[in-house]
Structure formats: C-alpha cells, structure tokens
Amino acid sequence: MITRNHIATNGLDQIHFFGGGLELDENHWDNLGFYSISKFSHGHHARSGGGEDTFNFQNLNRVAHVVVGRIEDFDVSRDEIRIEGQLLDFNNLPSNVRIVEFNGAHNATTSDSQQWLLIATSAGGHIFYALGGARIDTDGDGGSSMGEHEHHFIPESRLPDFATLKDVAYVSPVNIVPKSATASDGLIINDVDVTRADVLTDILGSSGDDLIAAGLNDDFVFGGDGDDRIWGGSGNDTIFGNEGNDTLTGGTGADSFEGSVSEMLGDTITDFSTEDTIIFNNAALRADDLAVRDDRDILIGYDADSDGNISINEEIRLQGLFLDGEFLTAFHANSTYITYETCLPTLSEGRAVDHSMLNGINNQMYLLGDGAKAFQVSLLDTGRAGYDNVLGVYEITPDGALVDVQILFSNTNEQSSTVTLSGIENGNTLGFFVVQDGADWAATLSDTDILSFVNNTGEGATLDDGSTVRLAINGSAVTETIFHSYAASLNEDGMQHAVSGIQSGGGAIEFGFEDMTGLGDADYQDVVFSVEAHDYLL
C-alpha cells in the first residue's frame, strides 16, 4: 500500500491528488491533514483511483473554522474513511460526525442533493466534504473547469447553515462497478464524464453480460443483448436494459427504466422508488392488462404470449420500500408509464401536514391530455372550511402557457358533486387553482365572461411568470388571491399550497389545498378533491 500525506493550510489554496484511473488497482492510504485552519479554507479534492483505498482525516484539532473539500471516487465496496486512524462506521457514527444532504453550488434546477461528510472538531471548526464527484454543468456556466463543472470547492458565500441540513443514512450511489461484481463474457464500463459532450454521449454495452456503472450526471445507458448488470449511479438516468434478463439499479435521482415490453419483461429493478418510472415503449397498456402480485418483492406481470398465464419471464421484479401507496399507469405518445405513488396523508382540521409531504401534484403525467381522455373531478367532504373557496382548472401547454381557464366549483363548501373534463388538447396538462374565499366574487360572473391568467404586463401568463401571474376576467386582472397546484413559484407567497397522493385502494388521485396565505395552520383540508382518469390505475 502506498502512503501519501496531504496537508491543507489556512486559506484558499487547494490540494488535488490523483491515484490513477479507476482501471488502476494500486491501494493508497491518503492522510488528509490540516494545519492552522483559522478562517474559511479549501482543503482536499481527493481521488485515489481503482484500488482499495483509505481516506484518513487527521489533525482535526487544528481546524478552528470551516474547511471544505470533496472525495471524488469514494466507493464503499472497496474504500474506507477513517478519522484520526479510526474506521468510520456509517451505521454507527461518532457524536461529532454527520452525513447530510446538500446540493453544493450546483446551479442545475433538476439536480439532486449529494451526500456530505460533516465533522465537528474539538477546536470549534467543521470539516465539510462532498462524498461524490463534481458534476458536469450542462449549461456551461458552472463554477469550475471553465464552466464545465460545478464548483469543485463550494465558495464561502454558498455555505449552508449546518444546523438546518437534513441528516441521512449513507447510501452508496454506486457510481463505480462494485468490487464484488464479476463479468463473464461482457464489458466492464465505469463512465467518467469530464466535459458536457461526455454527458451527452450514450453509454453502450455489448451483446455479452455487461457490468456498467453510469457514475455522475444524467446519463442514457443501453445495455445491449445479454444479462446485464447496470448501476445508474448519481443523477436522473434513463436506463435501457435491452434484451436479456437484466438487473438494473437506478441509484439516486429520478430514474427511468425504458424499453419495449419484450425487453423489459424478465428484468429486475433493485431500488424502485416514488421518484422512478417504468416506460413501456410502443405499448398502450390498460391497468387491467397488467397484474401486480407481492412475492416479497413486487412483480408486475403481462401476458405477452396471450396464453392466459403469466410466467416468470413475463414479469418485472421490483425491489424497494412499497408502503402506503399504489402503482399508477399513464399513457402518452404511444408509451405506457408506471410509477409508484404514496397515498394522500390523512387530513384533519387544524393538524399540520409534515412539510416533507408537500408535493403539489404527485404525478403530472397522469393529468396529461391526448384530445380524447376524460377526467372526473369530485369534491370530497372533509368538513367545512372557514373560507368559501372556488376551485378551478386550466391547461398548461408544452411551452408553459396557461390557457382554457374555467371554474369547476363556485363554492366548495356548498357543493359536493362530480364534474367531467374532456377535450384536453393533446400534450396539454392540467393545473388546478383555488380562489381564496372567492364564492361571492364567482357569483358575479356571467356566462359570457372569459377567464384567463395574465402576467404583470397584461399578456397571457406562462409558468415562467411565476408569482406575477394573476387571474383575469375578459383580459383585466382581478385582485383575488389565487393558489396553484402546479408549482409553489406561481403562488404570491411562494409556498406550496397543494398536497396530493393516490387514493387508498386505488381509483383516483386525491388533492388537498391549504387556503391561508403563508399556510396558516397548514392542514391542507380546506379544499379536497379527487381526479380520476379511467383505466390508469393498477
């Protein structure tokens, strides 16, 4: 084993070290030391290569301020982290060590948080290191490598309040093919993106049984023929196992597992979550075409050969945590989308909904129109709200314009019925809105009045107009307070006023609105309704 010492000093000088590429299997013991850190400082950008490596933090008592850094290629199946020589047990952290979620200084709106190591020192300082590589900035305006990457070292201005960071259990994103995996007759691919062009290049397997780790960033992976093992790693990945009985792991992020029916059946997805989607290409499948059974794992089956039976090779095996939810299907552009959605939380007067459950619309794809699909919207009785609210709906075009505005229920306290929405233009999706205490206002409208949404210049509103969006009658903006389901950014207070979930037992998606500016009691039971599109629930 090769021992190397790297001493970080006070200030913004940086230490970068490299132990060779992932194909090199030399073992390194890298001491990450510190000397007299009395102000915000940059520490180490550590890369040890493909061996069984140790990252040992030492001289912590010399850190009296914040020092930031990054461990680029930590692989829990090979490597270890030590603090003053003591092995770090991720399942039993010392009292001065936390694993937290933080998105660094990455400015991509679709990016997910990374896991960070936060160590409090006896000198009153903190060591704050990302446990993952610097991600590619696809817009070219990142903080490092001439805009190609996010900041390798976060600037002091982007430091978070450590007390507010969410503690998480460490989960390896598997950005590298694990040590235990062996290839028989296929390729071993560890994808390393250096430039934006690398991210845009598809990762291609062979006709053999490949081992593919997509690593950081949002990747497209094609396994090819054979029984492949694919790890999406970090980012929002699109994974095509192609032919063969493949084992697919999405990793962190919102991942899509995509292919034809024949390609997907027989595959196993090891970490399917509420963020992920299965896409059957060129297949219009109804809910009753698919069968779901629980055999420790969840199996989704389809009688591909129409023999009246579903064999093991006609199932997709899903492993994950499936609690308090249902599977949901949606059809668009000649493809069938399957997701797992949690149920609407129990709503009751005056009891606040946990902030982590505030999701707006849980599945916007379900509300996508095709010109023929109809939706049934039904008010649900959860008790009388203090305000006499109005519930309305509009369509959102593919370019983000808010069009075809209409009122569904002019007083949600007095009405309990169902309205059918039809003729939603192909490619448009639905957004719902509440007019706060707007029943008296709605009563003044005539049948000839035309509703719309406008921005602060009086033009037709789009999603990009954010909180400047106003409801208008015959083109003139009104002063009523409006809350939207689609995005918190459309609301005047910038807060999320909608929560949604699949109806317990299946049958519809349910929504709850909070009608108080600033969220009030945040009980989200002031306007509650369901939306049902037939043949879309498993």
Coordinates of C-alpha atoms in Angstrom, one line a residue:
M1 CA 0.0 0.0 0.0
I2 CA 1.3 3.5 -0.9
T3 CA 1.0 6.1 1.9
R4 CA 0.7 9.7 0.9
N5 CA 0.3 12.8 3.1
H6 CA -1.7 15.9 2.0
I7 CA -1.7 18.9 4.4
A8 CA -4.3 21.6 3.8
T9 CA -3.3 25.0 5.1
N10 CA -5.2 28.2 6.0
G11 CA -6.8 30.0 3.1
L12 CA -8.0 29.1 -0.4
D13 CA -5.0 27.1 -1.7
Q14 CA -6.3 23.7 -2.8
I15 CA -4.8 20.2 -2.7
H16 CA -5.7 18.0 -5.7
F17 CA -4.4 14.5 -5.8
F18 CA -5.0 11.6 -8.2
G19 CA -4.3 7.9 -7.7
G20 CA -4.7 6.9 -11.3
G21 CA -7.9 6.0 -13.2
L22 CA -10.5 3.5 -12.0
E23 CA -8.8 0.8 -14.0
L24 CA -5.7 1.1 -11.8
D25 CA -5.9 -1.1 -8.7
E26 CA -3.0 0.2 -6.6
N27 CA -4.0 0.6 -3.0
H28 CA -3.4 4.0 -1.3
W29 CA -3.5 5.3 2.2
D30 CA -4.1 9.0 1.9
N31 CA -3.8 11.1 5.0
L32 CA -5.9 14.2 4.7
G33 CA -4.3 16.5 7.2
F34 CA -4.8 20.2 8.3
Y35 CA -2.6 22.9 9.6
S36 CA -3.8 26.0 11.5
I37 CA -7.2 26.5 9.9
S38 CA -8.5 29.8 11.4
K39 CA -10.6 31.1 8.5
F40 CA -12.7 29.6 5.8
S41 CA -10.4 27.4 3.8
H42 CA -10.3 25.0 0.9
G43 CA -9.0 21.5 1.7
H44 CA -8.6 18.4 -0.5
H45 CA -10.1 17.3 -3.8
A46 CA -9.3 13.6 -3.3
R47 CA -9.2 10.9 -6.0
S48 CA -7.4 7.6 -5.1
G49 CA -8.2 5.5 -8.2
G50 CA -9.5 2.0 -8.5
G51 CA -7.7 0.2 -5.7
E52 CA -8.8 -0.5 -2.1
D53 CA -8.1 3.0 -0.7
T54 CA -8.2 4.7 2.7
F55 CA -9.0 8.4 3.2
N56 CA -7.8 9.2 6.7
F57 CA -8.7 12.6 8.2
Q58 CA -6.1 13.7 10.8
N59 CA -5.0 16.7 12.8
L60 CA -8.7 17.7 13.4
N61 CA -7.7 19.8 16.4
R62 CA -6.0 22.2 14.1
V63 CA -9.3 23.1 12.3
A64 CA -10.9 26.1 14.1
H65 CA -13.0 27.3 11.2
V66 CA -14.7 25.7 8.2
V67 CA -12.7 23.8 5.6
V68 CA -14.4 22.4 2.5
G69 CA -13.4 19.7 0.1
R70 CA -14.5 16.7 -1.9
I71 CA -13.8 12.9 -2.1
E72 CA -14.3 12.3 -5.8
D73 CA -14.3 8.5 -6.1
F74 CA -15.2 7.0 -2.7
D75 CA -16.5 3.5 -3.3
V76 CA -17.8 1.9 -0.1
S77 CA -17.4 -1.6 -1.6
R78 CA -13.6 -1.0 -1.8
D79 CA -12.6 2.1 0.1
E80 CA -12.8 3.3 3.7
I81 CA -12.9 6.6 5.6
R82 CA -11.0 7.0 8.9
I83 CA -10.9 9.8 11.4
E84 CA -7.6 10.0 13.3
G85 CA -7.0 6.4 12.2
Q86 CA -10.3 5.1 13.5
L87 CA -12.5 3.4 10.9
L88 CA -15.8 5.4 10.2
D89 CA -18.8 3.1 10.7
F90 CA -21.6 4.7 8.6
N91 CA -24.1 2.7 10.6
N92 CA -22.8 4.0 14.0
L93 CA -21.4 7.5 13.5
P94 CA -19.5 9.2 16.3
S95 CA -21.3 12.1 18.0
N96 CA -19.3 14.7 16.1
V97 CA -19.9 13.2 12.7
R98 CA -22.9 13.6 10.4
I99 CA -23.9 12.5 6.9
V100 CA -26.1 15.3 5.4
E101 CA -27.8 16.1 2.2
F102 CA -26.7 19.2 0.3
N103 CA -26.6 20.3 -3.3
G104 CA -23.3 22.2 -3.1
A105 CA -23.1 25.1 -5.5
H106 CA -24.6 23.2 -8.5
N107 CA -27.0 25.5 -10.3
A108 CA -28.9 22.9 -12.4
T109 CA -32.5 23.0 -11.3
T110 CA -33.0 19.3 -11.9
S111 CA -30.0 18.1 -9.9
D112 CA -30.4 16.1 -6.6
S113 CA -28.5 16.7 -3.4
Q114 CA -25.3 14.8 -2.8
Q115 CA -24.3 13.2 0.5
W116 CA -21.7 15.2 2.5
L117 CA -19.5 14.3 5.4
L118 CA -19.7 16.9 8.2
I119 CA -17.2 16.6 11.1
A120 CA -17.2 18.9 14.1
T121 CA -13.7 19.4 15.6
S122 CA -12.7 20.0 19.2
A123 CA -11.3 23.4 18.1
G124 CA -14.8 24.6 17.2
G125 CA -14.4 24.1 13.4
H126 CA -16.1 22.0 10.8
I127 CA -14.7 19.7 8.0
F128 CA -17.3 19.7 5.2
Y129 CA -16.5 17.3 2.3
A130 CA -18.7 16.0 -0.5
L131 CA -18.8 12.3 -0.8
G132 CA -19.0 12.4 -4.6
G133 CA -17.5 14.0 -7.6
A134 CA -18.1 17.4 -9.1
R135 CA -20.9 17.2 -11.6
I136 CA -21.0 18.5 -15.1
D137 CA -22.8 21.8 -15.7
T138 CA -24.7 21.2 -18.9
D139 CA -25.4 24.9 -19.3
G140 CA -21.7 25.7 -19.4
D141 CA -22.0 28.3 -16.5
G142 CA -20.6 26.2 -13.7
G143 CA -18.1 27.4 -11.1
S144 CA -15.0 25.3 -12.2
S145 CA -13.2 24.0 -15.3
M146 CA -14.2 27.0 -17.4
G147 CA -17.9 26.4 -16.7
E148 CA -17.9 22.7 -17.5
H149 CA -18.2 21.6 -13.8
E150 CA -20.0 22.8 -10.7
H151 CA -17.6 24.3 -8.1
H152 CA -15.1 21.7 -7.0
F153 CA -14.9 23.6 -3.7
I154 CA -18.0 25.4 -2.7
P155 CA -17.4 29.2 -2.1
E156 CA -17.9 30.6 1.3
S157 CA -21.0 32.5 0.1
R158 CA -22.7 29.2 -0.6
L159 CA -22.1 27.6 2.8
P160 CA -25.3 26.3 4.4
D161 CA -26.4 26.7 7.9
F162 CA -25.2 23.3 9.2
A163 CA -27.9 23.1 11.8
T164 CA -30.6 23.1 9.1
L165 CA -29.1 20.3 6.9
K166 CA -31.0 17.1 6.8
D167 CA -29.2 14.1 8.3
V168 CA -29.4 11.0 6.2
A169 CA -28.3 7.4 6.4
Y170 CA -25.4 6.9 4.0
V171 CA -26.4 5.1 0.8
S172 CA -23.8 4.4 -1.8
P173 CA -24.9 5.8 -5.2
V174 CA -22.7 3.0 -6.8
N175 CA -21.0 5.3 -9.2
I176 CA -18.4 2.6 -9.8
V177 CA -18.9 -1.1 -10.6
P178 CA -18.7 -2.7 -7.1
K179 CA -15.7 -4.9 -6.2
S180 CA -17.9 -8.0 -5.7
A181 CA -19.2 -7.9 -9.3
T182 CA -17.5 -10.0 -11.9
A183 CA -18.1 -10.1 -15.7
S184 CA -18.2 -13.4 -17.6
D185 CA -18.3 -12.5 -21.3
G186 CA -19.2 -8.8 -21.3
L187 CA -17.7 -5.4 -20.8
I188 CA -16.9 -3.6 -17.6
I189 CA -17.7 0.1 -18.0
N190 CA -17.1 2.8 -15.5
D191 CA -18.4 6.0 -17.1
V192 CA -16.4 9.1 -16.1
D193 CA -17.7 12.4 -17.6
V194 CA -15.1 15.2 -18.0
T195 CA -17.0 17.5 -20.4
R196 CA -20.5 18.3 -21.3
A197 CA -20.0 16.3 -24.5
D198 CA -19.3 13.3 -22.3
V199 CA -22.7 13.6 -20.6
L200 CA -24.4 13.8 -24.0
T201 CA -22.7 10.6 -25.2
D202 CA -24.7 7.4 -24.7
I203 CA -23.2 4.6 -22.7
L204 CA -23.3 1.5 -24.8
G205 CA -23.0 -2.1 -23.7
S206 CA -22.3 -5.2 -25.8
S207 CA -24.0 -8.4 -26.7
G208 CA -22.5 -10.0 -23.6
D209 CA -23.3 -9.9 -19.9
D210 CA -22.0 -6.4 -19.2
L211 CA -21.3 -4.6 -15.9
I212 CA -22.0 -0.9 -16.4
A213 CA -21.7 2.0 -13.9
A214 CA -23.0 5.2 -15.3
G215 CA -21.5 7.4 -12.5
L216 CA -22.3 11.0 -12.0
N217 CA -24.7 13.2 -14.1
D218 CA -27.8 12.4 -16.1
D219 CA -26.9 9.5 -18.4
F220 CA -28.5 7.4 -21.1
V221 CA -27.4 3.8 -20.8
F222 CA -28.1 1.0 -23.3
G223 CA -27.1 -2.5 -22.1
G224 CA -27.4 -4.3 -25.4
D225 CA -28.1 -8.0 -25.5
G226 CA -27.2 -10.3 -22.7
D227 CA -28.0 -10.4 -19.0
D228 CA -26.5 -7.1 -18.0
R229 CA -26.0 -5.5 -14.5
I230 CA -26.4 -1.7 -14.7
W231 CA -26.0 0.9 -12.0
G232 CA -27.3 4.4 -12.9
G233 CA -25.4 6.0 -10.0
S234 CA -26.0 9.7 -9.2
G235 CA -28.3 11.8 -11.4
N236 CA -31.5 11.3 -13.2
D237 CA -30.7 8.4 -15.5
T238 CA -32.5 6.7 -18.4
I239 CA -31.7 3.0 -18.5
F240 CA -32.4 0.6 -21.3
G241 CA -31.6 -2.9 -20.3
N242 CA -32.4 -4.1 -23.9
E243 CA -32.7 -7.8 -24.5
G244 CA -31.9 -10.3 -21.8
N245 CA -32.8 -10.7 -18.1
D246 CA -31.1 -7.6 -16.8
T247 CA -30.6 -6.4 -13.2
L248 CA -31.0 -2.6 -13.0
T249 CA -30.2 -0.2 -10.2
G250 CA -31.2 3.4 -10.7
G251 CA -29.2 4.9 -7.8
T252 CA -30.0 8.3 -6.6
G253 CA -32.2 10.7 -8.6
A254 CA -35.4 10.3 -10.6
D255 CA -34.6 7.4 -12.9
S256 CA -36.4 5.9 -15.9
F257 CA -36.3 2.3 -16.9
E258 CA -37.3 2.1 -20.5
G259 CA -37.8 -0.4 -23.3
S260 CA -40.3 -2.5 -25.3
V261 CA -42.5 -4.9 -23.5
S262 CA -40.4 -7.9 -24.6
E263 CA -37.2 -6.2 -23.5
M264 CA -38.5 -5.2 -20.0
L265 CA -40.2 -8.5 -19.0
G266 CA -37.7 -10.7 -17.1
D267 CA -35.8 -7.7 -15.7
T268 CA -35.2 -6.9 -12.0
I269 CA -35.1 -3.3 -10.7
T270 CA -33.4 -3.3 -7.3
D271 CA -34.3 0.1 -6.0
F272 CA -37.6 1.3 -7.5
S273 CA -38.9 4.3 -5.6
T274 CA -41.6 7.0 -5.9
E275 CA -39.1 9.1 -7.9
D276 CA -38.7 6.4 -10.6
T277 CA -40.7 5.5 -13.7
I278 CA -41.0 2.3 -15.9
I279 CA -41.7 3.1 -19.5
F280 CA -43.1 0.5 -22.0
N281 CA -42.3 2.0 -25.4
N282 CA -44.8 1.5 -28.3
A283 CA -47.3 -0.1 -26.0
A284 CA -50.8 1.1 -25.0
L285 CA -51.4 -1.0 -21.8
R286 CA -54.5 -0.6 -19.7
A287 CA -54.5 -1.2 -16.0
D288 CA -56.3 -4.5 -16.5
D289 CA -53.7 -5.7 -18.9
L290 CA -51.2 -5.8 -16.0
A291 CA -51.1 -7.9 -12.9
V292 CA -49.4 -6.9 -9.6
R293 CA -48.5 -9.5 -7.0
D294 CA -46.5 -9.4 -3.9
D295 CA -43.9 -12.2 -3.6
R296 CA -41.6 -10.5 -1.0
D297 CA -40.7 -8.3 -4.0
I298 CA -43.4 -6.6 -6.2
L299 CA -43.9 -8.3 -9.5
I300 CA -45.7 -6.6 -12.4
G301 CA -46.8 -9.1 -15.0
Y302 CA -48.1 -9.0 -18.5
D303 CA -49.4 -12.0 -20.5
A304 CA -47.2 -11.3 -23.5
D305 CA -48.0 -14.5 -25.4
S306 CA -51.7 -14.4 -24.6
D307 CA -51.8 -17.9 -23.3
G308 CA -53.9 -17.0 -20.2
N309 CA -50.9 -17.4 -17.8
I310 CA -48.1 -15.1 -16.7
S311 CA -44.8 -16.8 -16.4
I312 CA -41.7 -15.7 -14.5
N313 CA -40.3 -14.3 -17.8
E314 CA -43.4 -12.2 -18.2
E315 CA -42.8 -10.2 -15.0
I316 CA -40.7 -7.3 -13.9
R317 CA -39.4 -7.8 -10.4
L318 CA -39.3 -4.6 -8.3
Q319 CA -37.4 -4.3 -5.1
G320 CA -37.8 -1.3 -2.9
L321 CA -39.9 0.1 0.0
F322 CA -43.5 -0.1 -1.0
L323 CA -45.5 1.3 1.9
D324 CA -48.9 3.2 1.9
G325 CA -49.2 3.5 -1.8
E326 CA -50.4 2.1 -5.2
F327 CA -49.0 1.7 -8.7
L328 CA -50.2 4.2 -11.3
T329 CA -50.2 3.9 -15.0
A330 CA -50.5 6.7 -17.6
F331 CA -50.4 6.6 -21.4
H332 CA -48.8 9.2 -23.6
A333 CA -47.2 9.3 -27.0
N334 CA -47.8 5.6 -27.6
S335 CA -46.0 4.6 -24.4
T336 CA -47.2 3.4 -21.0
Y337 CA -45.7 4.9 -17.9
I338 CA -45.8 3.1 -14.5
T339 CA -45.0 4.8 -11.2
Y340 CA -45.5 4.1 -7.5
E341 CA -47.3 6.8 -5.7
T342 CA -47.9 7.2 -1.9
C343 CA -51.4 7.9 -0.6
L344 CA -52.7 11.3 0.4
P345 CA -51.8 11.9 4.0
T346 CA -54.7 11.8 6.5
L347 CA -56.1 15.4 6.6
S348 CA -57.9 16.8 9.6
E349 CA -58.9 20.3 10.8
G350 CA -56.0 22.1 12.5
R351 CA -53.4 19.4 12.2
A352 CA -50.4 20.4 10.1
V353 CA -49.2 18.2 7.3
D354 CA -45.5 17.4 7.6
H355 CA -43.5 19.7 5.3
S356 CA -41.7 16.8 3.7
M357 CA -45.0 15.5 2.3
L358 CA -45.9 18.7 0.4
N359 CA -45.6 17.6 -3.2
G360 CA -48.0 19.7 -5.2
I361 CA -49.0 17.3 -8.0
N362 CA -47.5 13.9 -7.4
N363 CA -47.8 12.7 -11.0
Q364 CA -48.2 15.4 -13.7
M365 CA -48.1 12.7 -16.4
Y366 CA -51.4 11.4 -15.1
L367 CA -53.0 14.7 -15.9
L368 CA -51.7 14.9 -19.5
G369 CA -54.3 15.2 -22.2
D370 CA -54.4 13.4 -25.5
G371 CA -57.5 15.0 -27.1
A372 CA -59.8 12.1 -26.1
K373 CA -59.2 11.3 -22.5
A374 CA -61.7 12.5 -19.9
F375 CA -61.1 13.3 -16.2
Q376 CA -63.7 13.2 -13.4
V377 CA -63.1 15.7 -10.7
S378 CA -65.1 15.1 -7.5
L379 CA -65.2 17.2 -4.3
L380 CA -64.6 15.2 -1.1
D381 CA -66.3 16.1 2.1
T382 CA -63.7 16.8 4.9
G383 CA -65.7 19.3 6.8
R384 CA -66.5 23.0 6.3
A385 CA -63.6 25.4 5.6
G386 CA -63.6 28.9 7.1
Y387 CA -63.5 30.4 3.6
D388 CA -66.0 29.8 0.8
N389 CA -63.4 28.9 -1.8
V390 CA -63.6 28.4 -5.5
L391 CA -61.9 25.5 -7.3
G392 CA -60.8 26.0 -10.9
V393 CA -58.7 24.3 -13.6
Y394 CA -56.6 25.4 -16.6
E395 CA -54.5 23.7 -19.2
I396 CA -50.7 24.1 -19.5
T397 CA -49.3 23.9 -23.0
P398 CA -46.0 22.2 -23.8
D399 CA -44.4 25.6 -23.9
G400 CA -45.8 26.6 -20.5
A401 CA -48.7 28.9 -21.4
L402 CA -51.7 28.8 -19.0
V403 CA -54.8 28.5 -21.2
D404 CA -58.5 27.4 -21.2
V405 CA -59.3 28.6 -17.6
Q406 CA -62.6 27.5 -16.1
I407 CA -64.3 27.3 -12.7
L408 CA -65.3 23.8 -11.6
F409 CA -67.0 24.6 -8.3
S410 CA -68.0 28.1 -7.4
N411 CA -68.3 27.3 -3.6
T412 CA -66.5 24.3 -2.4
N413 CA -68.3 24.5 1.0
E414 CA -71.8 24.2 -0.6
Q415 CA -71.2 21.8 -3.5
S416 CA -70.5 18.0 -3.5
S417 CA -70.6 16.7 -6.9
T418 CA -68.5 15.5 -9.9
V419 CA -67.5 17.4 -13.0
T420 CA -66.2 15.8 -16.1
L421 CA -63.3 17.4 -18.0
S422 CA -62.9 16.4 -21.7
G423 CA -61.3 17.6 -24.8
I424 CA -57.9 18.4 -23.1
E425 CA -55.7 19.2 -26.0
N426 CA -53.0 16.6 -26.9
G427 CA -49.8 17.5 -25.0
N428 CA -51.5 19.8 -22.6
T429 CA -51.6 19.0 -18.9
L430 CA -54.0 20.2 -16.1
G431 CA -53.3 22.6 -13.3
F432 CA -55.8 23.3 -10.5
F433 CA -56.3 26.6 -8.6
V434 CA -58.2 27.8 -5.6
V435 CA -59.6 31.3 -5.3
Q436 CA -59.4 32.2 -1.7
D437 CA -62.9 32.9 -0.2
G438 CA -64.0 33.7 -3.8
A439 CA -67.6 32.4 -3.8
D440 CA -69.1 35.9 -3.6
W441 CA -66.8 37.0 -6.4
A442 CA -67.7 34.0 -8.6
A443 CA -71.4 34.7 -8.1
T444 CA -70.9 38.0 -10.0
L445 CA -69.6 36.3 -13.1
S446 CA -71.8 35.9 -16.2
D447 CA -71.9 33.1 -18.7
T448 CA -70.2 35.4 -21.2
D449 CA -67.2 36.3 -19.1
I450 CA -63.9 34.8 -20.2
L451 CA -61.4 33.8 -17.6
S452 CA -57.6 33.8 -18.2
F453 CA -54.3 34.2 -16.5
V454 CA -52.1 37.2 -17.3
N455 CA -48.7 38.5 -16.2
N456 CA -47.9 41.9 -14.8
T457 CA -47.8 43.4 -18.4
G458 CA -51.3 42.1 -19.1
E459 CA -50.1 39.4 -21.6
G460 CA -51.1 35.8 -21.4
A461 CA -49.3 34.1 -18.5
T462 CA -46.8 31.3 -18.7
L463 CA -45.1 29.2 -16.0
D464 CA -42.0 31.5 -16.3
D465 CA -44.0 34.4 -15.0
G466 CA -44.0 32.9 -11.5
S467 CA -45.8 34.8 -8.8
T468 CA -46.7 37.7 -11.1
V469 CA -49.5 35.5 -12.6
R470 CA -52.9 37.0 -12.0
L471 CA -56.4 35.7 -12.7
A472 CA -58.3 38.0 -15.2
I473 CA -61.8 38.5 -16.4
N474 CA -62.2 39.5 -20.0
G475 CA -58.5 40.3 -20.1
S476 CA -58.5 42.5 -16.9
A477 CA -56.6 41.3 -13.8
V478 CA -58.6 40.9 -10.6
T479 CA -57.4 41.2 -7.1
E480 CA -58.5 37.8 -5.8
T481 CA -55.9 35.7 -4.0
I482 CA -55.1 32.5 -6.0
F483 CA -53.2 29.4 -5.0
H484 CA -52.0 26.9 -7.7
S485 CA -51.3 23.1 -7.6
Y486 CA -48.7 23.0 -10.3
A487 CA -45.8 24.9 -8.6
A488 CA -45.3 26.9 -5.4
S489 CA -43.5 29.5 -7.6
L490 CA -46.9 30.5 -9.0
N491 CA -48.3 31.5 -5.6
E492 CA -48.0 35.0 -4.3
D493 CA -46.4 33.8 -1.0
G494 CA -44.1 31.4 -2.9
M495 CA -45.3 28.5 -0.7
Q496 CA -46.6 25.1 -1.6
H497 CA -50.4 25.1 -1.1
A498 CA -51.2 21.7 -2.5
V499 CA -50.6 18.1 -1.5
S500 CA -51.6 15.0 -3.4
G501 CA -51.5 11.2 -3.3
I502 CA -53.1 8.2 -4.8
Q503 CA -56.4 7.2 -3.3
S504 CA -56.1 4.4 -0.8
G505 CA -57.0 1.2 -2.6
G506 CA -56.6 2.8 -5.9
G507 CA -59.2 4.5 -8.1
A508 CA -58.1 8.2 -8.2
I509 CA -55.5 10.8 -7.3
E510 CA -56.6 13.0 -4.3
F511 CA -55.6 16.6 -3.7
G512 CA -55.7 18.8 -0.6
F513 CA -55.4 22.6 -0.7
E514 CA -54.4 25.0 2.1
D515 CA -56.3 28.2 1.7
M516 CA -54.4 30.5 4.1
T517 CA -51.7 32.9 2.8
G518 CA -48.5 31.9 4.5
L519 CA -50.1 28.4 5.0
G520 CA -51.9 29.3 8.3
D521 CA -52.5 26.0 10.1
A522 CA -51.1 24.0 7.1
D523 CA -53.8 21.3 7.5
Y524 CA -54.4 21.2 3.7
Q525 CA -58.1 20.1 4.1
D526 CA -59.7 23.4 3.1
V527 CA -60.4 22.1 -0.4
V528 CA -60.1 18.4 -1.0
F529 CA -61.0 16.6 -4.3
S530 CA -60.2 13.6 -6.4
V531 CA -59.3 13.3 -10.1
E532 CA -59.9 10.1 -12.0
A533 CA -58.8 9.0 -15.4
H534 CA -60.3 5.6 -16.2
D535 CA -58.0 2.6 -16.9
Y536 CA -54.9 4.3 -15.4
L537 CA -54.6 2.7 -12.0
L538 CA -53.2 -0.8 -11.2

